[in-house]
Each structure stands twice: as C-alpha cells, then as structure tokens.
Short mmCIF file of C-alpha atoms in Angstrom, two decimals:
data_model
loop_
_atom_site.label_atom_id
_atom_site.label_comp_id
_atom_site.label_asym_id
_atom_site.label_seq_id
_atom_site.Cartn_x
_atom_site.Cartn_y
_atom_site.Cartn_z
CA MET Y 1 -30.36 1.32 -15.86
CA LYS Y 2 -27.03 2.25 -17.42
CA LEU Y 3 -23.67 -0.08 -16.86
CA ALA Y 4 -20.52 0.84 -18.23
CA VAL Y 5 -17.49 -1.67 -18.67
CA VAL Y 6 -14.03 -0.12 -18.61
CA GLY Y 7 -11.97 -2.32 -20.67
CA GLY Y 8 -14.58 -3.22 -22.99
CA GLY Y 9 -12.41 -4.16 -25.72
CA SER Y 10 -11.48 -7.09 -23.98
CA THR Y 11 -11.93 -10.66 -25.57
CA TYR Y 12 -13.38 -11.53 -22.17
CA THR Y 13 -16.11 -9.32 -22.98
CA PRO Y 14 -18.70 -11.40 -25.19
CA GLU Y 15 -18.96 -13.60 -22.16
CA LEU Y 16 -20.11 -10.94 -20.16
CA ILE Y 17 -22.52 -9.88 -22.91
CA ASP Y 18 -23.89 -13.18 -23.12
CA GLY Y 19 -24.34 -13.30 -19.59
CA PHE Y 20 -26.33 -10.12 -19.74
CA ALA Y 21 -28.36 -11.01 -22.68
CA ARG Y 22 -29.41 -14.67 -20.53
CA LEU Y 23 -29.87 -12.81 -17.37
CA ARG Y 24 -31.76 -9.80 -18.29
CA ASP Y 25 -34.73 -10.33 -16.00
CA THR Y 26 -32.06 -10.38 -13.01
CA LEU Y 27 -30.46 -7.29 -14.47
CA PRO Y 28 -32.60 -5.30 -16.90
CA ILE Y 29 -29.80 -3.07 -18.59
CA GLU Y 30 -31.04 -0.29 -20.75
CA GLU Y 31 -27.93 1.09 -22.03
CA LEU Y 32 -24.62 -1.07 -21.81
CA VAL Y 33 -21.37 1.24 -22.49
CA LEU Y 34 -18.30 -0.41 -23.47
CA VAL Y 35 -15.22 1.92 -23.26
CA ASP Y 36 -11.68 1.06 -24.22
CA PRO Y 37 -8.88 3.36 -25.54
CA ALA Y 38 -8.12 0.29 -28.29
CA ALA Y 39 -10.69 1.65 -31.14
CA ASP Y 40 -9.89 -1.20 -33.47
CA ARG Y 41 -10.73 -4.20 -30.86
CA LEU Y 42 -13.72 -2.01 -29.69
CA GLU Y 43 -15.22 -1.97 -32.94
CA LEU Y 44 -14.94 -5.79 -33.22
CA VAL Y 45 -16.16 -6.60 -29.66
CA GLY Y 46 -18.77 -3.88 -30.09
CA GLY Y 47 -19.90 -5.62 -33.36
CA LEU Y 48 -20.43 -9.03 -31.95
CA ALA Y 49 -22.16 -7.83 -28.70
CA ARG Y 50 -24.74 -5.84 -30.34
CA ARG Y 51 -25.44 -9.25 -32.61
CA ILE Y 52 -25.47 -11.19 -29.27
CA PHE Y 53 -28.06 -9.19 -28.02
CA ALA Y 54 -30.09 -9.02 -31.03
CA LYS Y 55 -30.05 -12.85 -31.35
CA GLN Y 56 -31.02 -13.15 -27.74
CA GLY Y 57 -33.73 -10.50 -28.04
CA HIS Y 58 -32.32 -8.13 -25.53
CA PRO Y 59 -33.61 -4.52 -26.00
CA GLY Y 60 -30.74 -2.93 -24.34
CA ARG Y 61 -28.64 -0.41 -26.22
CA ILE Y 62 -25.17 -0.94 -26.77
CA VAL Y 63 -22.55 1.95 -27.19
CA THR Y 64 -18.56 2.01 -27.47
CA THR Y 65 -16.58 4.66 -26.85
CA SER Y 66 -12.80 5.82 -26.33
CA ASP Y 67 -13.85 8.46 -23.73
CA VAL Y 68 -14.12 7.28 -20.22
CA ASP Y 69 -15.69 10.51 -18.90
CA ALA Y 70 -18.43 10.32 -21.03
CA GLY Y 71 -18.52 6.38 -21.03
CA VAL Y 72 -19.40 6.49 -17.45
CA ALA Y 73 -21.36 9.24 -16.85
CA ASP Y 74 -24.59 8.69 -15.35
CA ALA Y 75 -23.91 4.95 -15.24
CA ASP Y 76 -25.67 2.93 -12.17
CA ALA Y 77 -22.42 0.40 -12.24
CA VAL Y 78 -18.86 0.71 -13.77
CA LEU Y 79 -17.29 -2.54 -14.08
CA LEU Y 80 -13.48 -2.36 -14.36
CA GLN Y 81 -11.63 -5.29 -16.56
CA LEU Y 82 -8.47 -3.74 -17.34
CA ARG Y 83 -4.82 -4.97 -18.29
CA VAL Y 84 -2.34 -2.14 -18.47
CA GLY Y 85 0.37 -3.05 -20.52
CA GLY Y 86 -1.55 -5.80 -22.50
CA GLN Y 87 -0.41 -9.13 -22.95
CA ALA Y 88 3.14 -8.12 -23.64
CA ALA Y 89 3.35 -7.01 -20.22
CA ARG Y 90 2.07 -10.04 -18.85
CA ASN Y 91 4.43 -12.04 -20.66
CA GLN Y 92 7.32 -10.21 -18.77
CA ASP Y 93 5.78 -10.72 -15.66
CA GLU Y 94 5.40 -14.32 -16.32
CA THR Y 95 9.12 -15.04 -17.45
CA TRP Y 96 11.71 -12.40 -15.46
CA PRO Y 97 11.14 -13.69 -12.13
CA LEU Y 98 11.99 -17.15 -13.21
CA GLU Y 99 15.41 -16.00 -14.00
CA CYS Y 100 15.54 -15.54 -10.22
CA GLY Y 101 14.18 -18.89 -9.58
CA CYS Y 102 10.89 -17.28 -8.60
CA VAL Y 103 7.23 -18.31 -9.73
CA GLY Y 104 6.58 -15.89 -12.86
CA GLN Y 105 2.77 -15.28 -12.78
CA GLU Y 106 0.65 -12.33 -13.15
CA THR Y 107 -1.36 -12.03 -9.96
CA THR Y 108 1.29 -13.24 -7.13
CA GLY Y 109 4.83 -12.85 -6.66
CA ALA Y 110 7.11 -10.51 -8.35
CA GLY Y 111 4.84 -10.42 -11.55
CA GLY Y 112 1.69 -9.79 -9.48
CA LEU Y 113 3.34 -6.75 -7.82
CA ALA Y 114 4.53 -5.47 -11.30
CA LYS Y 115 1.12 -5.81 -12.21
CA ALA Y 116 -0.37 -4.06 -9.20
CA LEU Y 117 2.15 -0.90 -9.77
CA ARG Y 118 0.88 -0.93 -13.59
CA THR Y 119 -2.68 -1.00 -12.67
CA VAL Y 120 -3.44 0.50 -9.56
CA PRO Y 121 -2.73 4.47 -10.51
CA VAL Y 122 -4.92 3.71 -13.59
CA VAL Y 123 -7.69 2.35 -11.62
CA LEU Y 124 -7.59 5.02 -9.39
CA ASP Y 125 -7.68 7.51 -12.18
CA ILE Y 126 -10.63 6.49 -13.55
CA ALA Y 127 -12.56 5.91 -10.27
CA GLU Y 128 -12.02 9.44 -9.56
CA ARG Y 129 -13.60 10.28 -13.10
CA VAL Y 130 -16.44 8.14 -12.14
CA ARG Y 131 -17.00 10.14 -8.68
CA ARG Y 132 -16.81 13.53 -10.67
CA THR Y 133 -19.55 12.27 -13.14
CA ASN Y 134 -21.51 10.10 -11.00
CA PRO Y 135 -20.42 9.76 -6.99
CA ASN Y 136 -23.28 7.20 -6.33
CA ALA Y 137 -22.09 4.53 -9.20
CA TRP Y 138 -20.74 1.35 -7.86
CA ILE Y 139 -17.53 0.22 -9.07
CA ILE Y 140 -17.17 -3.64 -9.64
CA ASP Y 141 -13.76 -4.45 -9.77
CA PHE Y 142 -12.41 -7.78 -12.13
CA THR Y 143 -9.19 -6.45 -12.49
CA ASN Y 144 -6.00 -8.20 -11.04
CA PRO Y 145 -4.50 -8.14 -8.27
CA VAL Y 146 -8.52 -7.73 -7.50
CA GLY Y 147 -7.34 -7.75 -3.69
CA ILE Y 148 -4.86 -4.81 -3.90
CA VAL Y 149 -6.89 -3.05 -6.45
CA THR Y 150 -10.15 -3.04 -4.47
CA ARG Y 151 -8.24 -2.05 -1.31
CA ALA Y 152 -6.53 0.87 -3.03
CA LEU Y 153 -10.30 1.95 -4.32
CA LEU Y 154 -11.57 1.68 -0.63
CA GLN Y 155 -9.00 3.74 1.09
CA ALA Y 156 -9.51 6.11 -1.73
CA GLY Y 157 -12.96 6.39 -0.67
CA HIS Y 158 -14.71 4.90 -3.35
CA LYS Y 159 -18.06 2.65 -3.39
CA ALA Y 160 -16.54 -0.59 -4.62
CA VAL Y 161 -16.55 -4.22 -4.46
CA GLY Y 162 -13.88 -6.98 -5.95
CA LEU Y 163 -15.19 -9.87 -7.68
CA CYS Y 164 -13.42 -13.42 -8.71
CA ASN Y 165 -14.46 -16.45 -10.52
CA VAL Y 166 -12.74 -18.75 -8.43
CA ALA Y 167 -15.51 -19.17 -5.98
CA ILE Y 168 -18.45 -19.76 -8.66
CA GLY Y 169 -16.07 -22.15 -10.32
CA PHE Y 170 -15.93 -24.13 -7.17
CA GLN Y 171 -19.48 -23.87 -6.75
CA ARG Y 172 -20.26 -24.74 -10.52
CA LYS Y 173 -18.05 -27.72 -10.32
CA PHE Y 174 -19.01 -29.03 -6.87
CA ALA Y 175 -22.80 -28.81 -8.04
CA LYS Y 176 -22.12 -31.07 -10.90
CA LEU Y 177 -20.23 -33.54 -8.55
CA LEU Y 178 -22.87 -33.58 -6.15
CA ASP Y 179 -25.75 -33.72 -8.87
CA VAL Y 180 -27.57 -30.50 -7.16
CA ALA Y 181 -28.16 -26.96 -8.76
CA PRO Y 182 -25.36 -24.41 -8.19
CA GLY Y 183 -27.64 -22.25 -6.24
CA GLU Y 184 -27.84 -25.32 -3.55
CA VAL Y 185 -24.03 -24.95 -2.87
CA HIS Y 186 -22.88 -22.48 -0.15
CA LEU Y 187 -19.12 -22.40 0.45
CA ASP Y 188 -17.28 -21.65 3.26
CA HIS Y 189 -14.91 -19.59 1.30
CA VAL Y 190 -11.92 -17.71 3.22
CA GLY Y 191 -8.87 -15.88 2.64
CA LEU Y 192 -7.58 -13.15 0.09
CA ASN Y 193 -7.95 -12.80 -3.36
CA HIS Y 194 -6.19 -15.82 -5.31
CA LEU Y 195 -5.03 -16.95 -1.85
CA THR Y 196 -8.53 -18.86 -0.51
CA TRP Y 197 -9.61 -22.18 0.96
CA GLU Y 198 -12.94 -23.87 1.01
CA THR Y 199 -13.33 -24.79 4.50
CA GLY Y 200 -17.11 -25.99 4.21
CA VAL Y 201 -19.54 -26.87 1.57
CA ARG Y 202 -22.87 -26.92 2.72
CA LEU Y 203 -25.89 -27.36 0.77
CA GLY Y 204 -29.14 -25.27 1.11
CA GLY Y 205 -27.10 -22.11 2.56
CA PRO Y 206 -24.84 -20.89 5.20
CA ASP Y 207 -26.87 -22.96 8.08
CA GLY Y 208 -26.66 -26.17 6.01
CA ASP Y 209 -24.84 -29.44 7.04
CA ASP Y 210 -21.06 -29.17 5.82
CA ILE Y 211 -20.87 -32.13 3.41
CA LEU Y 212 -16.88 -31.10 2.48
CA PRO Y 213 -15.64 -34.47 4.23
CA LYS Y 214 -18.32 -36.33 1.98
CA LEU Y 215 -17.28 -34.95 -1.23
CA LEU Y 216 -13.60 -35.38 -0.78
CA ALA Y 217 -14.10 -39.12 0.02
CA GLU Y 218 -16.39 -39.52 -2.69
CA HIS Y 219 -14.60 -37.08 -5.42
CA GLY Y 220 -11.02 -36.19 -4.05
CA ASP Y 221 -9.37 -37.57 -7.00
CA ALA Y 222 -11.39 -35.13 -9.19
CA VAL Y 223 -10.90 -32.26 -7.35
CA ALA Y 224 -7.16 -32.79 -6.83
CA ALA Y 225 -6.86 -33.25 -10.43
CA ASP Y 226 -8.84 -29.85 -11.24
CA LEU Y 227 -6.33 -28.26 -8.86
CA ARG Y 228 -3.42 -30.13 -10.45
CA MET Y 229 -2.15 -30.80 -7.18
CA PRO Y 230 -1.61 -34.20 -5.71
CA ARG Y 231 -4.55 -35.75 -3.88
CA GLU Y 232 -2.45 -35.93 -0.77
CA ILE Y 233 -2.20 -32.42 -0.40
CA VAL Y 234 -5.71 -31.83 -0.55
CA ASP Y 235 -6.37 -34.75 2.25
CA ARG Y 236 -4.00 -33.75 4.62
CA LEU Y 237 -5.13 -29.84 4.59
CA GLY Y 238 -8.55 -31.32 5.12
CA VAL Y 239 -10.05 -28.28 2.90
CA VAL Y 240 -10.01 -27.48 -0.82
CA PRO Y 241 -7.29 -24.72 -1.62
CA SER Y 242 -7.64 -22.44 -4.71
CA TYR Y 243 -5.61 -23.57 -7.56
CA TYR Y 244 -2.86 -20.75 -6.87
CA LEU Y 245 -1.96 -22.13 -3.93
CA ARG Y 246 -0.04 -24.52 -6.05
CA TYR Y 247 2.22 -21.25 -6.23
CA PHE Y 248 2.91 -21.72 -2.46
CA TYR Y 249 2.80 -25.57 -1.56
CA GLN Y 250 4.70 -26.44 -4.89
CA HIS Y 251 6.58 -23.74 -5.56
CA ASP Y 252 10.10 -25.43 -7.10
CA ALA Y 253 8.12 -27.57 -9.00
CA VAL Y 254 5.96 -24.95 -10.13
CA VAL Y 255 9.00 -22.94 -11.39
CA GLU Y 256 10.42 -25.61 -13.27
CA GLU Y 257 7.12 -26.70 -14.80
CA LEU Y 258 7.11 -23.01 -16.22
CA ARG Y 259 10.73 -23.12 -17.38
CA THR Y 260 10.00 -25.54 -19.69
CA LYS Y 261 6.74 -24.46 -21.95
CA PRO Y 262 5.61 -20.92 -23.43
CA SER Y 263 4.02 -18.57 -20.72
CA ARG Y 264 0.46 -18.54 -20.42
CA ALA Y 265 0.34 -15.02 -21.81
CA ALA Y 266 1.72 -16.18 -25.26
CA GLU Y 267 -0.79 -18.92 -25.22
CA VAL Y 268 -3.33 -16.36 -24.46
CA ALA Y 269 -2.14 -13.96 -27.09
CA GLU Y 270 -2.52 -16.29 -29.93
CA MET Y 271 -6.22 -17.19 -28.48
CA GLU Y 272 -6.91 -13.50 -28.82
CA ARG Y 273 -5.64 -13.06 -32.17
CA GLU Y 274 -7.99 -16.07 -33.10
CA LEU Y 275 -10.97 -14.67 -31.34
CA LEU Y 276 -10.66 -10.98 -32.34
CA GLU Y 277 -10.49 -12.47 -36.12
CA MET Y 278 -13.83 -14.48 -35.32
CA TYR Y 279 -15.20 -11.51 -33.79
CA GLY Y 280 -15.09 -9.77 -37.14
CA ASP Y 281 -17.16 -12.20 -38.98
CA PRO Y 282 -20.54 -10.41 -39.18
CA ALA Y 283 -22.13 -13.99 -39.27
CA LEU Y 284 -21.09 -14.37 -35.73
CA ASP Y 285 -23.87 -13.90 -33.11
CA GLU Y 286 -23.02 -16.07 -30.18
CA LYS Y 287 -19.82 -16.40 -28.07
CA PRO Y 288 -17.66 -19.01 -29.75
CA ALA Y 289 -16.41 -22.12 -27.89
CA LEU Y 290 -12.75 -20.80 -28.02
CA LEU Y 291 -13.51 -18.24 -25.58
CA GLY Y 292 -14.10 -21.27 -22.75
CA LYS Y 293 -10.24 -21.98 -23.05
CA ARG Y 294 -9.43 -17.80 -22.49
CA GLY Y 295 -10.06 -17.91 -18.85
CA GLY Y 296 -12.85 -16.26 -16.63
CA ALA Y 297 -15.28 -19.39 -16.49
CA PHE Y 298 -18.88 -18.03 -14.98
CA TYR Y 299 -17.48 -14.65 -15.15
CA SER Y 300 -20.51 -13.23 -16.31
CA GLU Y 301 -23.19 -15.12 -14.21
CA ALA Y 302 -20.97 -13.72 -11.11
CA ALA Y 303 -21.08 -10.25 -12.17
CA VAL Y 304 -24.55 -10.04 -13.17
CA ASP Y 305 -25.49 -11.32 -9.57
CA LEU Y 306 -23.28 -8.91 -8.02
CA ALA Y 307 -24.60 -6.01 -10.13
CA ALA Y 308 -28.14 -6.94 -9.10
CA SER Y 309 -27.67 -7.27 -5.65
CA LEU Y 310 -25.61 -3.66 -5.48
CA LEU Y 311 -28.29 -1.95 -7.81
CA GLY Y 312 -31.51 -3.30 -5.64
CA ASN Y 313 -32.72 -5.55 -8.36
CA GLY Y 314 -32.79 -8.87 -6.40
CA GLY Y 315 -29.45 -11.25 -6.94
CA SER Y 316 -28.24 -13.78 -4.52
CA PRO Y 317 -28.42 -12.90 -0.69
CA PHE Y 318 -24.69 -14.57 -0.19
CA GLN Y 319 -22.11 -13.87 -2.37
CA VAL Y 320 -18.15 -14.61 -2.29
CA VAL Y 321 -16.84 -10.94 -2.98
CA ASN Y 322 -13.36 -9.10 -1.93
CA THR Y 323 -14.56 -6.22 0.67
CA ALA Y 324 -13.14 -4.68 3.84
CA ASN Y 325 -12.23 -7.10 6.71
CA ASN Y 326 -13.80 -4.78 9.55
CA GLY Y 327 -12.88 -7.27 11.84
CA THR Y 328 -14.17 -10.69 10.13
CA LEU Y 329 -10.18 -12.04 10.53
CA PRO Y 330 -9.39 -10.43 13.82
CA PHE Y 331 -5.70 -11.09 13.41
CA LEU Y 332 -6.01 -8.51 10.05
CA PRO Y 333 -6.48 -4.76 10.09
CA ASP Y 334 -9.98 -3.21 9.45
CA ASP Y 335 -8.83 -2.33 6.22
CA ALA Y 336 -7.32 -5.10 4.80
CA VAL Y 337 -9.35 -6.46 1.73
CA ILE Y 338 -10.53 -10.32 2.44
CA GLU Y 339 -12.39 -12.53 0.07
CA VAL Y 340 -15.26 -14.22 2.04
CA GLN Y 341 -18.98 -14.95 1.61
CA ALA Y 342 -21.22 -11.87 2.23
CA ALA Y 343 -24.35 -10.59 2.41
CA VAL Y 344 -24.59 -8.33 -0.64
CA ASP Y 345 -27.28 -5.45 -1.06
CA GLY Y 346 -27.96 -1.82 -1.95
CA SER Y 347 -25.65 -0.63 1.02
CA GLY Y 348 -22.74 -2.69 0.10
CA ALA Y 349 -21.33 -6.25 0.92
CA THR Y 350 -21.12 -7.49 4.65
CA PRO Y 351 -18.85 -10.01 5.36
CA LEU Y 352 -20.40 -13.41 7.05
CA ALA Y 353 -18.89 -14.42 10.26
CA VAL Y 354 -16.07 -16.66 9.77
CA PRO Y 355 -14.87 -19.37 12.44
CA ARG Y 356 -11.38 -19.16 13.89
CA LEU Y 357 -9.17 -20.42 11.27
CA ASP Y 358 -6.23 -22.73 11.62
CA PRO Y 359 -2.92 -21.13 12.20
CA LEU Y 360 -1.81 -23.17 8.94
CA PHE Y 361 -3.97 -20.67 6.82
CA ALA Y 362 -4.43 -17.71 9.14
CA GLY Y 363 -0.34 -17.42 9.03
CA LEU Y 364 -0.12 -17.49 5.11
CA ILE Y 365 -3.12 -15.08 4.91
CA ALA Y 366 -1.36 -12.49 7.53
CA ASN Y 367 2.00 -12.60 5.74
CA VAL Y 368 0.17 -11.93 2.35
CA THR Y 369 -1.60 -9.03 3.69
CA ALA Y 370 1.48 -7.65 4.97
CA TYR Y 371 2.98 -7.71 1.53
CA GLU Y 372 -0.38 -6.21 -0.19
CA ASP Y 373 -0.17 -3.40 2.30
CA LEU Y 374 3.44 -2.66 1.34
CA ALA Y 375 2.65 -3.40 -2.56
CA LEU Y 376 -0.19 -0.74 -2.12
CA LYS Y 377 1.85 1.70 -0.63
CA ALA Y 378 4.53 1.18 -3.70
CA ALA Y 379 2.03 1.40 -6.04
CA VAL Y 380 0.25 4.74 -5.03
CA HIS Y 381 3.51 6.34 -4.10
CA GLY Y 382 6.53 4.87 -5.91
CA GLY Y 383 9.92 4.17 -5.26
CA ARG Y 384 12.52 1.76 -5.85
CA ASP Y 385 12.95 1.16 -1.67
CA ARG Y 386 9.03 0.28 -1.29
CA VAL Y 387 9.30 -1.95 -4.16
CA PHE Y 388 12.16 -3.64 -2.82
CA LYS Y 389 10.45 -3.96 0.78
CA ALA Y 390 7.00 -5.26 -0.56
CA LEU Y 391 9.16 -8.29 -2.47
CA LEU Y 392 11.04 -8.78 0.59
CA ALA Y 393 7.81 -9.38 2.65
CA HIS Y 394 6.53 -11.78 0.10
CA PRO Y 395 6.68 -15.28 1.10
CA LEU Y 396 7.55 -16.53 -2.20
CA ILE Y 397 10.46 -14.23 -2.22
CA GLY Y 398 11.79 -13.43 0.88
CA GLN Y 399 15.43 -13.15 0.60
CA TYR Y 400 17.34 -10.15 0.49
CA THR Y 401 19.59 -11.08 -2.93
CA TYR Y 402 16.32 -12.14 -4.71
CA ALA Y 403 14.51 -9.08 -3.95
CA GLU Y 404 17.04 -6.65 -4.98
CA GLN Y 405 17.52 -8.69 -8.02
CA LEU Y 406 13.77 -8.84 -8.92
CA THR Y 407 13.57 -4.96 -8.13
CA ASP Y 408 16.04 -4.37 -10.72
CA ARG Y 409 14.17 -6.42 -13.29
CA LEU Y 410 10.85 -5.42 -12.14
CA VAL Y 411 11.56 -1.42 -12.65
CA ALA Y 412 13.80 -2.18 -16.01
CA HIS Y 413 10.49 -4.33 -17.39
CA ASN Y 414 7.99 -1.61 -16.30
CA ARG Y 415 9.79 1.97 -16.64
CA GLU Y 416 7.33 2.95 -19.29
CA HIS Y 417 4.36 2.21 -16.99
CA LEU Y 418 5.92 3.73 -13.79
CA ALA Y 419 5.67 7.57 -13.63
CA TRP Y 420 8.62 7.60 -10.81
CA ALA Y 421 10.78 5.31 -12.74
#
C-alpha cells in the first residue's frame, strides 16, 4: 500500500507518522511519500519520520519529494494538509478582520474566506494531478476550511472525503470522563465543519442509550471549561457545541479577547521554529511533547481509521466525516458538504440518518451553508463582487459596510495568492 501526504513538510506530520507506526496493523503502509515544496522543512520532517518508523519497527519506506506528480503516482490514498501562504497568511487572516470589529480566525468569518480563496484553486490543481496519475486513489482532505475544500473536490468529481479532529477529540474526552474505552463512545455529531453540535452521546454504537444528559449533569463544568464557554450556554442548549461556536455565541466578547493578545498564528509560528529545530536533532526518534500544543490532537488516529476503511483494511464501521449531504439534512441542497456520522467503506462515506434538528441549529447551518456556496463560487471563479456577496452572507458579518471594508482588506492582503486580483 502506498500513501502520499501533500503538505508533508508540515510540523504536524510527525503526529501522523507516529499514528502510522503505532497502528500499522490497521493500515499496513509499504511506501509513504511526503510531498512539499519547502525542501528545507521536508528534509527535517522526513528525517524524523524515518527515525520514528525505525524506532517502532515499521518496515515501510518513507520517500520525500517536491514533485507532486511523482509523489502521488500510484498512491492508493492522498492526504492533503496544506497551508497556502503559511503562518504569515494565517496571521493576516487573524488580524485584519479585527479592524472592522469582526472575528479574526483562520477557518470562519472573513479570515476563513481568505483561506478558502487561497486554498481551493491549489487543492483542485493537486486533485487533477492525482486523477491523471491514479483516478482510483482516494483523496482525504484535512486542509481547512475542510467543508468548502471537500465540496470543491466533490463538485469536480473527485473521490474525496473530508476529515476534522473535533469529533474524535470529543470522543476521547467524553470517554475519559465516563471511564470507558474510546471505541465505546458513539457521538450524534451533526452540522458543518467547525459548526457542529453533539446532540447525543451513546455507549456501544448508534443504537445505544443516550447518556448526554447524564454526562452534562455530572461533568458539565469540565465540558464547558474545555469549550471556553460558560456552563449556562451548554445547559440551555442541552447539547455540546464545538469550540468554534464561541465565535457565533460570544462574538463580541471574543473580538475583544483577540484584540488584547498575540494572534494564534504568531504563537504557532514560534512553536514551529522550536519544533523544526528539534526535528533536526538526529537523536530525536519520537514526536516531541511540544507537538501536543501545536493542535491536531488525535489527528493521526482519525486519519488511519478513515484511510483503512476507504482502502478496505477494516477501520471503524462508523466515523465522523465531511461528505455530501444527499438528503441527510432535508433543508440543505444535496451537494452541500455536512459533517456527520457516516458508514465508511471502500465505496465511500454514507451519512447515517439524522433526527429532525431544532431550528436553533438548523437555521445557523442553513445560513452558513449559503455562505459556503458563495465562498466556493468566489474561490473557483474569482471576482471582487463574489467575495463581497460571500462576506455579506456570512452570519458573523452580514452588514453592507462591514462587507465592503472586509472585501477591500481581504483582496489587499491576499493579492499575491489570487490570480484574478
């Protein structure tokens, strides 16, 4: 089995490598290709990756290359983990929206749109290269904004499934609180990427008893603290929102918070400098503890599970993924990409049935889906007017003056990445 990781020079990659090494019985990789245009980073990350495999006795071969076509050729699956523009572009995404009193964040609001505009054309180009070299390969997208990127891939006819670590993070945290094995916890997880709610927590599988009320009654303080939300919000909702709902439920408070501290991009850039220095140490043969602060917790386990299921090597029968709606949420178009529990096998991901959603959640999902549709049109076709309409449609913006100001800032800060600008 051959896997390719495009964006393999990321400081995330040793987390993925560690998972591949530990879970080699689930996903028996013979060749792993790390693809990245940054040759200096790739050399450091590739060296550590080989040492991790060697220490854990993994027989697979690790290859590094800057040639996308060569890297993805004959791959059974291609995992995408890109950041077009790097942490510098992310830092801009997290700062210039604050000038207009809007949240600065890399996956939602105006910053999220900027990231989508930079990313979608690059991802579609890579996907076409994959299709030319191996049309049967699965594309697993971990590149944010996952929902918009996955929708772009599916609309272009690619074999793609999107992946996020929010759900597996909740599964692991809930399992720890409940003192059960993670595999025993099944989430009724519904929404869009970075706009989801856990509407049920079941033990044993999708037909198990819902213990969410008990979980909140006994551990509500811990759950709310992890979300960085007041417990009152969680109790009144009666469900567990993802951390990203802070940007919607506490928008103005979060804007003030973000204005008083360095951007997350600045923090991560410093971590990356330290991590890359560590990766260059020939004595290091395991992922360093600092990597746990970088983000992406349990990313490797989720990626291994999904790849194993898509490639017919087992894997969990039910997984939370980003895939086409196809009637699952009847108030959305079929080609919208939703994030839900799905049955995953060699034919792809089939969403499980979702009970009728409370309008409190369905309304926001519908609104953000409309924004994502406009954002994708702007990413694929370009144009200032399309950018403006997407911003105007976003529920975190929604005002003409703000949309105008943010459009000007977005284009000014991203001109080098936007062919039409």
